[in-house]
Amino acid sequence: LAAKIVDAFTDLIMGKIMDNGKSPKGKCRPWFLRMAIPSFVAIVALFTVPTGFAQVAYLFLSNVFLTAIVSTAVMIPYGAILVMRTKSLEERNKMGIFRAAAGYIIGMVIAIALVPLTNMLGSNGVADQAAYIKFAVIVGALSMIFLFILYKTSKETAAQEEKPDDGLAFGDALGKLFHNKYWVIVLVANLFVNVIYALTSSSGTYYAKYILGNDNLIGIMGAVGLIPTFVGFIVVGPMTKKFGLTKTLKIAFALGIIGNVIRCFKPDSFILCITVGLLGSFATIPMMCLGGTLNSMAMDYNDYKYHNKIIGMSASASSFGSKVSSGIGASLVGWILAVVGFTGNMDVITPAVRYGIYTFSLYIPLAMFVGLFILISKFDLEAKYGDMMKAIAERNEKEKAAQ
């Protein structure tokens, strides 16, 4: 918990540092080079845990170094570079979809491969400390190589055509962001989606055991849940091409609402859980893919309104909110179970516990999907975007001519 709190606040610090950057290579790109070797060190350190009284301190410090320093210094520029890389919304959408899908797939590969790989690297087919360190060296080396490649190839071509931003004071930048309604919409939408993610990942075991009556069903639910996830990654691109950005998101959130409403009528049905319940799994994927594009549009609106994209702070404040909401979402499960009097050794659950599980599994996600649908309905920047970018270009030309 302490490491996560530190991690959330360093996002804001990193955003300010990035906005104040003066490197000729750009604001985002230099950080991929700077963090290449530290990423290797951080990943190896995470698996090289000592024994004895210093262990807890080492766990805390290595966790903070990895998440709050190295990962933050990579992910804030990585999230912001969409707007620096290209002005095309279509290209930003494609990058967002690819990044979300690649991140999801590599996470799944690591989860599946960790045990067999470390067993293979261990002595006599059993993972030991040395096996985990070997594994960390491999993953750390790959991370370092990929960051070098990212630095080499991801040039900030769109930003080179514009006047560089002037660094704003921290409070001034934050105040301007909260006066940009589009950035606020993206911020709150990210909060809602991350609460749904956290609730979904935390509630499945309780729902399978106490509502469906068999905790072994969680494996089937997880496997079936992969289907709408992969379908989502495949169809988001064609959907945005046909319907546009905001309409695609509204369709997804509407499906999430429909799926949860149907399940509310018969919440103890396993068949409904793995059929219409899939709509809820699908409904979050478009936002996972397109959230970066929405945030990049809000940055462009900063440029239109304030003559400053406020890129680093825009990305970091959204990341801060996402991390806080993930913690809140995971904690909600425990808080609600405590309120309704749940204990782990209950053979028969009370009606209060049953409705408590319904609350964090169905009712809160339903409310979040309704909120997301309303929020995205207010995001009318897509219709104005072409005119806005034209106005920014004309203003920049006049400023160049005046100089």
mmCIF file of C-alpha atoms in Angstrom:
data_model
loop_
_atom_site.group_PDB
_atom_site.id
_atom_site.type_symbol
_atom_site.label_atom_id
_atom_site.label_comp_id
_atom_site.label_asym_id
_atom_site.label_seq_id
_atom_site.Cartn_x
_atom_site.Cartn_y
_atom_site.Cartn_z
ATOM 1 C CA LEU A 1 0.000 0.000 0.000
ATOM 2 C CA ALA A 2 2.777 2.414 0.920
ATOM 3 C CA ALA A 3 4.582 1.672 -2.352
ATOM 4 C CA LYS A 4 1.372 2.309 -4.347
ATOM 5 C CA ILE A 5 0.801 5.648 -2.602
ATOM 6 C CA VAL A 6 4.360 6.720 -3.452
ATOM 7 C CA ASP A 7 3.836 5.454 -7.020
ATOM 8 C CA ALA A 8 0.651 7.500 -7.519
ATOM 9 C CA PHE A 9 2.252 10.767 -6.366
ATOM 10 C CA THR A 10 5.441 10.324 -8.393
ATOM 11 C CA ASP A 11 3.211 10.290 -11.496
ATOM 12 C CA LEU A 12 2.411 13.958 -10.884
ATOM 13 C CA ILE A 13 6.073 14.797 -10.254
ATOM 14 C CA MET A 14 7.115 12.987 -13.430
ATOM 15 C CA GLY A 15 4.517 14.845 -15.480
ATOM 16 C CA LYS A 16 5.923 18.189 -14.296
ATOM 17 C CA ILE A 17 9.522 17.095 -14.976
ATOM 18 C CA MET A 18 8.534 15.982 -18.486
ATOM 19 C CA ASP A 19 6.745 19.246 -19.272
ATOM 20 C CA ASN A 20 9.841 21.201 -18.194
ATOM 21 C CA GLY A 21 12.145 19.092 -20.395
ATOM 22 C CA LYS A 22 14.329 20.948 -22.907
ATOM 23 C CA SER A 23 16.043 18.061 -24.718
ATOM 24 C CA PRO A 24 16.430 18.516 -28.507
ATOM 25 C CA LYS A 25 15.243 14.873 -28.800
ATOM 26 C CA GLY A 26 11.822 15.849 -27.449
ATOM 27 C CA LYS A 27 9.895 15.721 -24.180
ATOM 28 C CA CYS A 28 8.941 12.023 -24.188
ATOM 29 C CA ARG A 29 11.559 10.172 -26.199
ATOM 30 C CA PRO A 30 14.673 10.840 -24.039
ATOM 31 C CA TRP A 31 13.109 9.022 -21.096
ATOM 32 C CA PHE A 32 13.074 5.707 -22.969
ATOM 33 C CA LEU A 33 16.868 5.916 -23.293
ATOM 34 C CA ARG A 34 17.390 7.190 -19.740
ATOM 35 C CA MET A 35 15.345 4.354 -18.229
ATOM 36 C CA ALA A 36 16.678 1.462 -20.370
ATOM 37 C CA ILE A 37 19.480 0.407 -17.995
ATOM 38 C CA PRO A 38 17.519 1.273 -14.796
ATOM 39 C CA SER A 39 14.685 -0.963 -16.049
ATOM 40 C CA PHE A 40 17.109 -3.888 -16.270
ATOM 41 C CA VAL A 41 18.421 -3.173 -12.769
ATOM 42 C CA ALA A 42 14.905 -2.769 -11.313
ATOM 43 C CA ILE A 43 13.586 -6.045 -12.735
ATOM 44 C CA VAL A 44 16.610 -8.040 -11.547
ATOM 45 C CA ALA A 45 16.427 -6.355 -8.117
ATOM 46 C CA LEU A 46 12.783 -7.415 -7.779
ATOM 47 C CA PHE A 47 13.806 -11.089 -7.928
ATOM 48 C CA THR A 48 17.043 -10.812 -5.932
ATOM 49 C CA VAL A 49 15.536 -10.771 -2.457
ATOM 50 C CA PRO A 50 17.813 -11.181 0.589
ATOM 51 C CA THR A 51 16.945 -13.121 3.714
ATOM 52 C CA GLY A 52 16.968 -11.834 7.268
ATOM 53 C CA PHE A 53 15.816 -8.632 8.961
ATOM 54 C CA ALA A 54 16.476 -6.407 5.890
ATOM 55 C CA GLN A 55 13.999 -8.303 3.707
ATOM 56 C CA VAL A 56 10.921 -6.098 4.288
ATOM 57 C CA ALA A 57 12.899 -2.885 3.718
ATOM 58 C CA TYR A 58 14.405 -4.378 0.551
ATOM 59 C CA LEU A 59 10.949 -5.423 -0.736
ATOM 60 C CA PHE A 60 9.601 -1.910 -0.169
ATOM 61 C CA LEU A 61 12.568 -0.084 -1.720
ATOM 62 C CA SER A 62 12.860 -2.378 -4.771
ATOM 63 C CA ASN A 63 9.095 -2.098 -5.349
ATOM 64 C CA VAL A 64 9.241 1.716 -5.144
ATOM 65 C CA PHE A 65 12.291 1.815 -7.437
ATOM 66 C CA LEU A 66 10.546 -0.343 -10.049
ATOM 67 C CA THR A 67 7.021 1.134 -9.961
ATOM 68 C CA ALA A 68 7.326 4.681 -8.628
ATOM 69 C CA ILE A 69 10.580 5.653 -10.374
ATOM 70 C CA VAL A 70 11.510 3.493 -13.379
ATOM 71 C CA SER A 71 8.049 2.440 -14.577
ATOM 72 C CA THR A 72 6.610 5.921 -13.977
ATOM 73 C CA ALA A 73 9.473 7.548 -15.899
ATOM 74 C CA VAL A 74 8.711 5.224 -18.831
ATOM 75 C CA MET A 75 4.911 5.051 -18.785
ATOM 76 C CA ILE A 76 4.084 8.758 -18.441
ATOM 77 C CA PRO A 77 6.094 9.663 -21.604
ATOM 78 C CA TYR A 78 4.843 6.448 -23.270
ATOM 79 C CA GLY A 79 1.251 7.479 -22.615
ATOM 80 C CA ALA A 80 1.865 11.047 -23.783
ATOM 81 C CA ILE A 81 3.845 10.366 -26.954
ATOM 82 C CA LEU A 82 0.699 9.653 -29.010
ATOM 83 C CA VAL A 83 0.075 13.375 -29.345
ATOM 84 C CA MET A 84 3.761 14.067 -30.123
ATOM 85 C CA ARG A 85 4.052 11.258 -32.673
ATOM 86 C CA THR A 86 1.175 12.113 -35.024
ATOM 87 C CA LYS A 87 -1.751 14.506 -35.455
ATOM 88 C CA SER A 88 -3.901 11.808 -37.082
ATOM 89 C CA LEU A 89 -6.656 10.443 -34.821
ATOM 90 C CA GLU A 90 -6.776 7.277 -36.921
ATOM 91 C CA GLU A 91 -3.060 6.621 -36.349
ATOM 92 C CA ARG A 92 -3.452 7.348 -32.626
ATOM 93 C CA ASN A 93 -6.350 4.870 -32.481
ATOM 94 C CA LYS A 94 -4.257 2.181 -34.173
ATOM 95 C CA MET A 95 -1.356 2.738 -31.787
ATOM 96 C CA GLY A 96 -3.693 2.668 -28.791
ATOM 97 C CA ILE A 97 -5.300 -0.612 -29.905
ATOM 98 C CA PHE A 98 -1.933 -2.233 -30.626
ATOM 99 C CA ARG A 99 -0.455 -1.110 -27.310
ATOM 100 C CA ALA A 100 -3.448 -2.326 -25.284
ATOM 101 C CA ALA A 101 -3.537 -5.700 -27.059
ATOM 102 C CA ALA A 102 0.239 -6.208 -26.827
ATOM 103 C CA GLY A 103 0.250 -5.305 -23.136
ATOM 104 C CA TYR A 104 -2.606 -7.690 -22.397
ATOM 105 C CA ILE A 105 -1.033 -10.543 -24.359
ATOM 106 C CA ILE A 106 2.454 -10.179 -22.874
ATOM 107 C CA GLY A 107 0.967 -10.049 -19.375
ATOM 108 C CA MET A 108 -0.857 -13.299 -20.074
ATOM 109 C CA VAL A 109 2.300 -14.886 -21.540
ATOM 110 C CA ILE A 110 4.331 -13.951 -18.448
ATOM 111 C CA ALA A 111 1.611 -15.313 -16.144
ATOM 112 C CA ILE A 112 1.514 -18.624 -18.032
ATOM 113 C CA ALA A 113 5.263 -18.990 -18.646
ATOM 114 C CA LEU A 114 6.664 -17.941 -15.251
ATOM 115 C CA VAL A 115 6.320 -21.282 -13.441
ATOM 116 C CA PRO A 116 7.443 -23.640 -16.255
ATOM 117 C CA LEU A 117 10.328 -21.346 -17.257
ATOM 118 C CA THR A 118 11.671 -20.962 -13.737
ATOM 119 C CA ASN A 119 11.326 -24.727 -13.171
ATOM 120 C CA MET A 120 13.299 -25.327 -16.367
ATOM 121 C CA LEU A 121 16.015 -22.874 -15.265
ATOM 122 C CA GLY A 122 16.221 -24.397 -11.776
ATOM 123 C CA SER A 123 18.178 -27.402 -10.571
ATOM 124 C CA ASN A 124 16.552 -30.806 -11.156
ATOM 125 C CA GLY A 125 13.509 -29.180 -12.732
ATOM 126 C CA VAL A 126 12.569 -27.211 -9.592
ATOM 127 C CA ALA A 127 12.618 -23.411 -9.418
ATOM 128 C CA ASP A 128 15.064 -21.943 -6.912
ATOM 129 C CA GLN A 129 16.409 -18.464 -6.187
ATOM 130 C CA ALA A 130 19.010 -18.743 -8.946
ATOM 131 C CA ALA A 131 16.297 -19.727 -11.463
ATOM 132 C CA TYR A 132 14.254 -16.634 -10.644
ATOM 133 C CA ILE A 133 17.316 -14.420 -10.994
ATOM 134 C CA LYS A 134 18.081 -15.974 -14.418
ATOM 135 C CA PHE A 135 14.479 -15.347 -15.436
ATOM 136 C CA ALA A 136 14.740 -11.723 -14.258
ATOM 137 C CA VAL A 137 17.962 -11.205 -16.211
ATOM 138 C CA ILE A 138 16.258 -12.443 -19.408
ATOM 139 C CA VAL A 139 13.159 -10.276 -18.929
ATOM 140 C CA GLY A 140 15.234 -7.279 -17.817
ATOM 141 C CA ALA A 141 17.525 -7.585 -20.856
ATOM 142 C CA LEU A 142 14.509 -7.762 -23.184
ATOM 143 C CA SER A 143 13.000 -4.703 -21.489
ATOM 144 C CA MET A 144 16.244 -2.775 -21.934
ATOM 145 C CA ILE A 145 16.541 -3.765 -25.621
ATOM 146 C CA PHE A 146 12.924 -2.813 -26.359
ATOM 147 C CA LEU A 147 13.397 0.594 -24.728
ATOM 148 C CA PHE A 148 16.484 1.215 -26.882
ATOM 149 C CA ILE A 149 14.407 0.297 -29.962
ATOM 150 C CA LEU A 150 11.562 2.562 -28.797
ATOM 151 C CA TYR A 151 13.997 5.456 -28.356
ATOM 152 C CA LYS A 152 15.471 4.855 -31.808
ATOM 153 C CA THR A 153 12.164 4.659 -33.695
ATOM 154 C CA SER A 154 9.582 6.826 -31.874
ATOM 155 C CA LYS A 155 10.520 10.298 -33.038
ATOM 156 C CA GLU A 156 8.281 13.182 -32.002
ATOM 157 C CA THR A 157 7.558 14.199 -35.579
ATOM 158 C CA ALA A 158 4.274 16.046 -34.924
ATOM 159 C CA ALA A 159 5.805 18.120 -32.122
ATOM 160 C CA GLN A 160 8.708 19.221 -34.330
ATOM 161 C CA GLU A 161 6.258 21.178 -36.483
ATOM 162 C CA GLU A 162 5.026 23.271 -33.553
ATOM 163 C CA LYS A 163 6.290 25.817 -31.074
ATOM 164 C CA PRO A 164 7.493 23.948 -27.969
ATOM 165 C CA ASP A 165 5.425 24.330 -24.802
ATOM 166 C CA ASP A 166 6.609 26.587 -22.015
ATOM 167 C CA GLY A 167 6.717 24.872 -18.639
ATOM 168 C CA LEU A 168 3.837 25.991 -16.400
ATOM 169 C CA ALA A 169 3.896 26.101 -12.614
ATOM 170 C CA PHE A 170 2.474 22.921 -11.087
ATOM 171 C CA GLY A 171 -0.644 24.571 -9.597
ATOM 172 C CA ASP A 172 -1.289 26.610 -12.739
ATOM 173 C CA ALA A 173 -1.073 23.531 -14.965
ATOM 174 C CA LEU A 174 -3.396 21.524 -12.695
ATOM 175 C CA GLY A 175 -5.903 24.406 -12.553
ATOM 176 C CA LYS A 176 -5.976 24.690 -16.350
ATOM 177 C CA LEU A 177 -6.557 20.933 -16.703
ATOM 178 C CA PHE A 178 -9.590 21.072 -14.414
ATOM 179 C CA HIS A 179 -10.997 23.907 -16.558
ATOM 180 C CA ASN A 180 -10.735 21.677 -19.650
ATOM 181 C CA LYS A 181 -14.019 19.750 -19.594
ATOM 182 C CA TYR A 182 -12.730 17.154 -22.071
ATOM 183 C CA TRP A 183 -9.744 16.279 -19.892
ATOM 184 C CA VAL A 184 -12.039 16.044 -16.851
ATOM 185 C CA ILE A 185 -14.331 13.669 -18.787
ATOM 186 C CA VAL A 186 -11.352 11.455 -19.689
ATOM 187 C CA LEU A 187 -10.119 11.560 -16.081
ATOM 188 C CA VAL A 188 -13.494 10.515 -14.599
ATOM 189 C CA ALA A 189 -14.067 7.908 -17.349
ATOM 190 C CA ASN A 190 -10.675 6.362 -16.524
ATOM 191 C CA LEU A 191 -11.647 6.328 -12.842
ATOM 192 C CA PHE A 192 -14.892 4.475 -13.581
ATOM 193 C CA VAL A 193 -13.268 1.960 -15.931
ATOM 194 C CA ASN A 194 -10.494 1.166 -13.461
ATOM 195 C CA VAL A 195 -13.011 0.651 -10.667
ATOM 196 C CA ILE A 196 -14.811 -1.847 -12.956
ATOM 197 C CA TYR A 197 -11.488 -3.599 -13.745
ATOM 198 C CA ALA A 198 -10.617 -3.871 -10.052
ATOM 199 C CA LEU A 199 -14.075 -5.095 -9.038
ATOM 200 C CA THR A 200 -14.121 -7.675 -11.825
ATOM 201 C CA SER A 201 -10.730 -9.109 -10.874
ATOM 202 C CA SER A 202 -11.512 -9.118 -7.129
ATOM 203 C CA SER A 203 -15.118 -10.339 -7.088
ATOM 204 C CA GLY A 204 -15.067 -13.442 -9.309
ATOM 205 C CA THR A 205 -14.103 -15.943 -6.611
ATOM 206 C CA TYR A 206 -16.831 -14.736 -4.210
ATOM 207 C CA TYR A 207 -19.441 -14.803 -6.976
ATOM 208 C CA ALA A 208 -18.522 -18.317 -8.128
ATOM 209 C CA LYS A 209 -18.400 -19.792 -4.607
ATOM 210 C CA TYR A 210 -21.295 -18.078 -2.856
ATOM 211 C CA ILE A 211 -23.724 -17.179 -5.657
ATOM 212 C CA LEU A 212 -23.120 -19.902 -8.245
ATOM 213 C CA GLY A 213 -22.260 -22.463 -5.573
ATOM 214 C CA ASN A 214 -18.957 -23.772 -6.957
ATOM 215 C CA ASP A 215 -15.644 -21.917 -6.756
ATOM 216 C CA ASN A 216 -14.186 -24.207 -9.451
ATOM 217 C CA LEU A 217 -16.374 -22.328 -11.952
ATOM 218 C CA ILE A 218 -13.990 -19.359 -11.714
ATOM 219 C CA GLY A 219 -11.608 -21.123 -14.118
ATOM 220 C CA ILE A 220 -14.356 -21.610 -16.713
ATOM 221 C CA MET A 221 -15.527 -18.001 -16.257
ATOM 222 C CA GLY A 222 -11.977 -16.724 -16.754
ATOM 223 C CA ALA A 223 -11.375 -18.847 -19.846
ATOM 224 C CA VAL A 224 -14.695 -17.848 -21.457
ATOM 225 C CA GLY A 225 -14.009 -14.219 -20.533
ATOM 226 C CA LEU A 226 -10.965 -14.245 -22.813
ATOM 227 C CA ILE A 227 -13.262 -14.578 -25.858
ATOM 228 C CA PRO A 228 -14.864 -11.085 -25.694
ATOM 229 C CA THR A 229 -11.489 -9.632 -24.723
ATOM 230 C CA PHE A 230 -9.788 -10.837 -27.903
ATOM 231 C CA VAL A 231 -12.890 -10.059 -29.998
ATOM 232 C CA GLY A 232 -12.783 -6.542 -28.563
ATOM 233 C CA PHE A 233 -9.169 -6.000 -29.631
ATOM 234 C CA ILE A 234 -10.036 -7.233 -33.142
ATOM 235 C CA VAL A 235 -13.217 -5.201 -33.725
ATOM 236 C CA VAL A 236 -12.348 -1.856 -32.063
ATOM 237 C CA GLY A 237 -10.398 -0.687 -35.130
ATOM 238 C CA PRO A 238 -13.173 -1.426 -37.674
ATOM 239 C CA MET A 239 -15.780 0.003 -35.276
ATOM 240 C CA THR A 240 -13.961 3.324 -34.893
ATOM 241 C CA LYS A 241 -13.553 3.510 -38.664
ATOM 242 C CA LYS A 242 -17.286 2.950 -39.207
ATOM 243 C CA PHE A 243 -18.846 4.745 -36.233
ATOM 244 C CA GLY A 244 -16.156 7.109 -34.966
ATOM 245 C CA LEU A 245 -14.461 7.258 -31.585
ATOM 246 C CA THR A 246 -17.232 8.363 -29.225
ATOM 247 C CA LYS A 247 -19.992 6.332 -30.865
ATOM 248 C CA THR A 248 -17.846 3.178 -30.577
ATOM 249 C CA LEU A 249 -17.420 3.816 -26.868
ATOM 250 C CA LYS A 250 -21.146 4.522 -26.409
ATOM 251 C CA ILE A 251 -22.011 1.211 -28.123
ATOM 252 C CA ALA A 252 -19.588 -0.622 -25.831
ATOM 253 C CA PHE A 253 -20.925 1.002 -22.664
ATOM 254 C CA ALA A 254 -24.525 0.382 -23.768
ATOM 255 C CA LEU A 255 -23.678 -3.318 -24.133
ATOM 256 C CA GLY A 256 -22.202 -3.254 -20.629
ATOM 257 C CA ILE A 257 -25.433 -1.739 -19.287
ATOM 258 C CA ILE A 258 -27.608 -4.306 -21.120
ATOM 259 C CA GLY A 259 -25.517 -7.252 -19.911
ATOM 260 C CA ASN A 260 -25.610 -6.168 -16.258
ATOM 261 C CA VAL A 261 -29.330 -5.339 -16.336
ATOM 262 C CA ILE A 262 -30.185 -8.800 -17.711
ATOM 263 C CA ARG A 263 -28.022 -10.506 -15.085
ATOM 264 C CA CYS A 264 -29.757 -8.546 -12.307
ATOM 265 C CA PHE A 265 -33.025 -10.374 -13.100
ATOM 266 C CA LYS A 266 -31.421 -13.816 -12.552
ATOM 267 C CA PRO A 267 -28.064 -13.260 -10.862
ATOM 268 C CA ASP A 268 -27.598 -16.886 -9.786
ATOM 269 C CA SER A 269 -27.692 -18.238 -13.371
ATOM 270 C CA PHE A 270 -24.348 -19.614 -14.501
ATOM 271 C CA ILE A 271 -25.602 -19.664 -18.116
ATOM 272 C CA LEU A 272 -26.389 -15.923 -18.028
ATOM 273 C CA CYS A 273 -23.082 -15.275 -16.282
ATOM 274 C CA ILE A 274 -21.040 -16.767 -19.137
ATOM 275 C CA THR A 275 -23.307 -15.513 -21.984
ATOM 276 C CA VAL A 276 -24.692 -12.006 -21.426
ATOM 277 C CA GLY A 277 -21.966 -11.547 -18.812
ATOM 278 C CA LEU A 278 -19.526 -11.507 -21.722
ATOM 279 C CA LEU A 279 -21.005 -8.157 -22.777
ATOM 280 C CA GLY A 280 -19.523 -6.614 -19.638
ATOM 281 C CA SER A 281 -16.114 -8.082 -20.445
ATOM 282 C CA PHE A 282 -16.269 -6.686 -23.977
ATOM 283 C CA ALA A 283 -17.565 -3.283 -22.843
ATOM 284 C CA THR A 284 -14.313 -2.197 -21.178
ATOM 285 C CA ILE A 285 -11.974 -3.114 -24.053
ATOM 286 C CA PRO A 286 -12.669 -0.098 -26.346
ATOM 287 C CA MET A 287 -11.864 2.320 -23.517
ATOM 288 C CA MET A 288 -8.660 0.388 -22.811
ATOM 289 C CA CYS A 289 -7.697 0.852 -26.471
ATOM 290 C CA LEU A 290 -9.000 4.380 -27.113
ATOM 291 C CA GLY A 291 -8.440 6.114 -23.777
ATOM 292 C CA GLY A 292 -5.019 7.330 -24.936
ATOM 293 C CA THR A 293 -6.556 8.898 -28.041
ATOM 294 C CA LEU A 294 -9.204 10.665 -25.948
ATOM 295 C CA ASN A 295 -6.499 12.040 -23.674
ATOM 296 C CA SER A 296 -4.434 13.174 -26.669
ATOM 297 C CA MET A 297 -7.483 15.066 -27.996
ATOM 298 C CA ALA A 298 -7.859 16.737 -24.604
ATOM 299 C CA MET A 299 -4.176 17.763 -24.832
ATOM 300 C CA ASP A 300 -4.837 19.299 -28.249
ATOM 301 C CA TYR A 301 -7.746 21.204 -26.689
ATOM 302 C CA ASN A 302 -5.301 22.508 -24.052
ATOM 303 C CA ASP A 303 -3.245 23.866 -26.957
ATOM 304 C CA TYR A 304 -6.347 25.473 -28.493
ATOM 305 C CA LYS A 305 -7.500 27.008 -25.206
ATOM 306 C CA TYR A 306 -4.228 27.809 -23.395
ATOM 307 C CA HIS A 307 -1.584 27.759 -26.202
ATOM 308 C CA ASN A 308 0.051 24.926 -24.251
ATOM 309 C CA LYS A 309 -0.640 21.178 -24.552
ATOM 310 C CA ILE A 310 0.417 20.522 -20.894
ATOM 311 C CA ILE A 311 1.316 17.031 -22.087
ATOM 312 C CA GLY A 312 3.162 15.607 -19.100
ATOM 313 C CA MET A 313 0.690 16.810 -16.479
ATOM 314 C CA SER A 314 -2.266 15.694 -18.616
ATOM 315 C CA ALA A 315 -0.886 12.163 -18.827
ATOM 316 C CA SER A 316 0.362 11.962 -15.249
ATOM 317 C CA ALA A 317 -2.788 13.254 -13.568
ATOM 318 C CA SER A 318 -4.880 10.712 -15.502
ATOM 319 C CA SER A 319 -2.436 7.968 -14.473
ATOM 320 C CA PHE A 320 -2.613 9.131 -10.844
ATOM 321 C CA GLY A 321 -6.408 8.931 -10.920
ATOM 322 C CA SER A 322 -6.313 5.468 -12.506
ATOM 323 C CA LYS A 323 -4.009 4.091 -9.795
ATOM 324 C CA VAL A 324 -6.113 5.588 -7.001
ATOM 325 C CA SER A 325 -9.348 4.211 -8.508
ATOM 326 C CA SER A 326 -7.779 0.749 -8.927
ATOM 327 C CA GLY A 327 -7.044 0.741 -5.210
ATOM 328 C CA ILE A 328 -10.537 1.973 -4.379
ATOM 329 C CA GLY A 329 -12.136 -0.668 -6.612
ATOM 330 C CA ALA A 330 -10.188 -3.505 -4.995
ATOM 331 C CA SER A 331 -10.923 -2.135 -1.507
ATOM 332 C CA LEU A 332 -14.669 -1.817 -2.184
ATOM 333 C CA VAL A 333 -14.999 -5.606 -2.139
ATOM 334 C CA GLY A 334 -13.523 -5.832 1.351
ATOM 335 C CA TRP A 335 -15.442 -2.815 2.654
ATOM 336 C CA ILE A 336 -18.811 -4.111 1.421
ATOM 337 C CA LEU A 337 -18.183 -7.624 2.759
ATOM 338 C CA ALA A 338 -17.282 -6.146 6.145
ATOM 339 C CA VAL A 339 -20.460 -4.035 6.236
ATOM 340 C CA VAL A 340 -22.717 -7.028 5.452
ATOM 341 C CA GLY A 341 -21.024 -9.219 8.083
ATOM 342 C CA PHE A 342 -19.214 -11.679 5.842
ATOM 343 C CA THR A 343 -16.719 -14.086 7.411
ATOM 344 C CA GLY A 344 -14.514 -16.534 5.531
ATOM 345 C CA ASN A 345 -15.792 -19.604 7.377
ATOM 346 C CA MET A 346 -19.504 -19.148 6.523
ATOM 347 C CA ASP A 347 -21.127 -22.390 5.325
ATOM 348 C CA VAL A 348 -24.385 -20.641 4.434
ATOM 349 C CA ILE A 349 -24.393 -16.968 3.483
ATOM 350 C CA THR A 350 -27.009 -14.555 4.800
ATOM 351 C CA PRO A 351 -29.275 -12.472 2.500
ATOM 352 C CA ALA A 352 -27.177 -9.422 3.435
ATOM 353 C CA VAL A 353 -23.978 -11.112 2.228
ATOM 354 C CA ARG A 354 -25.726 -12.254 -0.952
ATOM 355 C CA TYR A 355 -26.804 -8.698 -1.772
ATOM 356 C CA GLY A 356 -23.377 -7.420 -0.799
ATOM 357 C CA ILE A 357 -21.822 -9.689 -3.450
ATOM 358 C CA TYR A 358 -24.491 -8.555 -5.941
ATOM 359 C CA THR A 359 -23.543 -4.950 -5.115
ATOM 360 C CA PHE A 360 -19.863 -5.143 -6.049
ATOM 361 C CA SER A 361 -20.353 -7.706 -8.843
ATOM 362 C CA LEU A 362 -23.415 -6.245 -10.616
ATOM 363 C CA TYR A 363 -24.884 -3.050 -9.183
ATOM 364 C CA ILE A 364 -21.747 -0.879 -8.932
ATOM 365 C CA PRO A 365 -20.442 -1.919 -12.411
ATOM 366 C CA LEU A 366 -23.925 -1.197 -13.820
ATOM 367 C CA ALA A 367 -23.881 2.283 -12.275
ATOM 368 C CA MET A 368 -20.348 2.833 -13.618
ATOM 369 C CA PHE A 369 -21.390 1.827 -17.162
ATOM 370 C CA VAL A 370 -24.344 4.261 -16.997
ATOM 371 C CA GLY A 371 -21.950 6.983 -15.836
ATOM 372 C CA LEU A 372 -19.503 6.153 -18.633
ATOM 373 C CA PHE A 373 -22.262 6.331 -21.253
ATOM 374 C CA ILE A 374 -23.330 9.776 -19.983
ATOM 375 C CA LEU A 375 -19.738 11.042 -19.819
ATOM 376 C CA ILE A 376 -18.851 9.970 -23.361
ATOM 377 C CA SER A 377 -22.113 11.487 -24.617
ATOM 378 C CA LYS A 378 -20.752 14.834 -23.362
ATOM 379 C CA PHE A 379 -17.427 14.381 -25.184
ATOM 380 C CA ASP A 380 -18.335 16.357 -28.316
ATOM 381 C CA LEU A 381 -14.743 17.258 -29.215
ATOM 382 C CA GLU A 382 -14.584 14.678 -32.016
ATOM 383 C CA ALA A 383 -17.085 16.698 -34.133
ATOM 384 C CA LYS A 384 -15.140 19.923 -33.523
ATOM 385 C CA TYR A 385 -11.665 18.421 -33.801
ATOM 386 C CA GLY A 386 -10.938 19.205 -37.458
ATOM 387 C CA ASP A 387 -11.915 22.876 -37.106
ATOM 388 C CA MET A 388 -9.994 23.141 -33.842
ATOM 389 C CA MET A 389 -6.770 21.761 -35.353
ATOM 390 C CA LYS A 390 -7.175 24.062 -38.358
ATOM 391 C CA ALA A 391 -7.517 27.059 -36.020
ATOM 392 C CA ILE A 392 -4.373 25.998 -34.103
ATOM 393 C CA ALA A 393 -2.410 25.652 -37.369
ATOM 394 C CA GLU A 394 -3.525 29.089 -38.561
ATOM 395 C CA ARG A 395 -2.617 30.653 -35.221
ATOM 396 C CA ASN A 396 0.829 29.023 -35.309
ATOM 397 C CA GLU A 397 1.419 30.319 -38.859
ATOM 398 C CA LYS A 398 0.530 33.861 -37.772
ATOM 399 C CA GLU A 399 2.888 33.626 -34.795
ATOM 400 C CA LYS A 400 5.718 32.423 -37.068
ATOM 401 C CA ALA A 401 5.062 35.230 -39.521
ATOM 402 C CA ALA A 402 5.068 37.785 -36.685
ATOM 403 C CA GLN A 403 8.469 36.528 -35.518
#
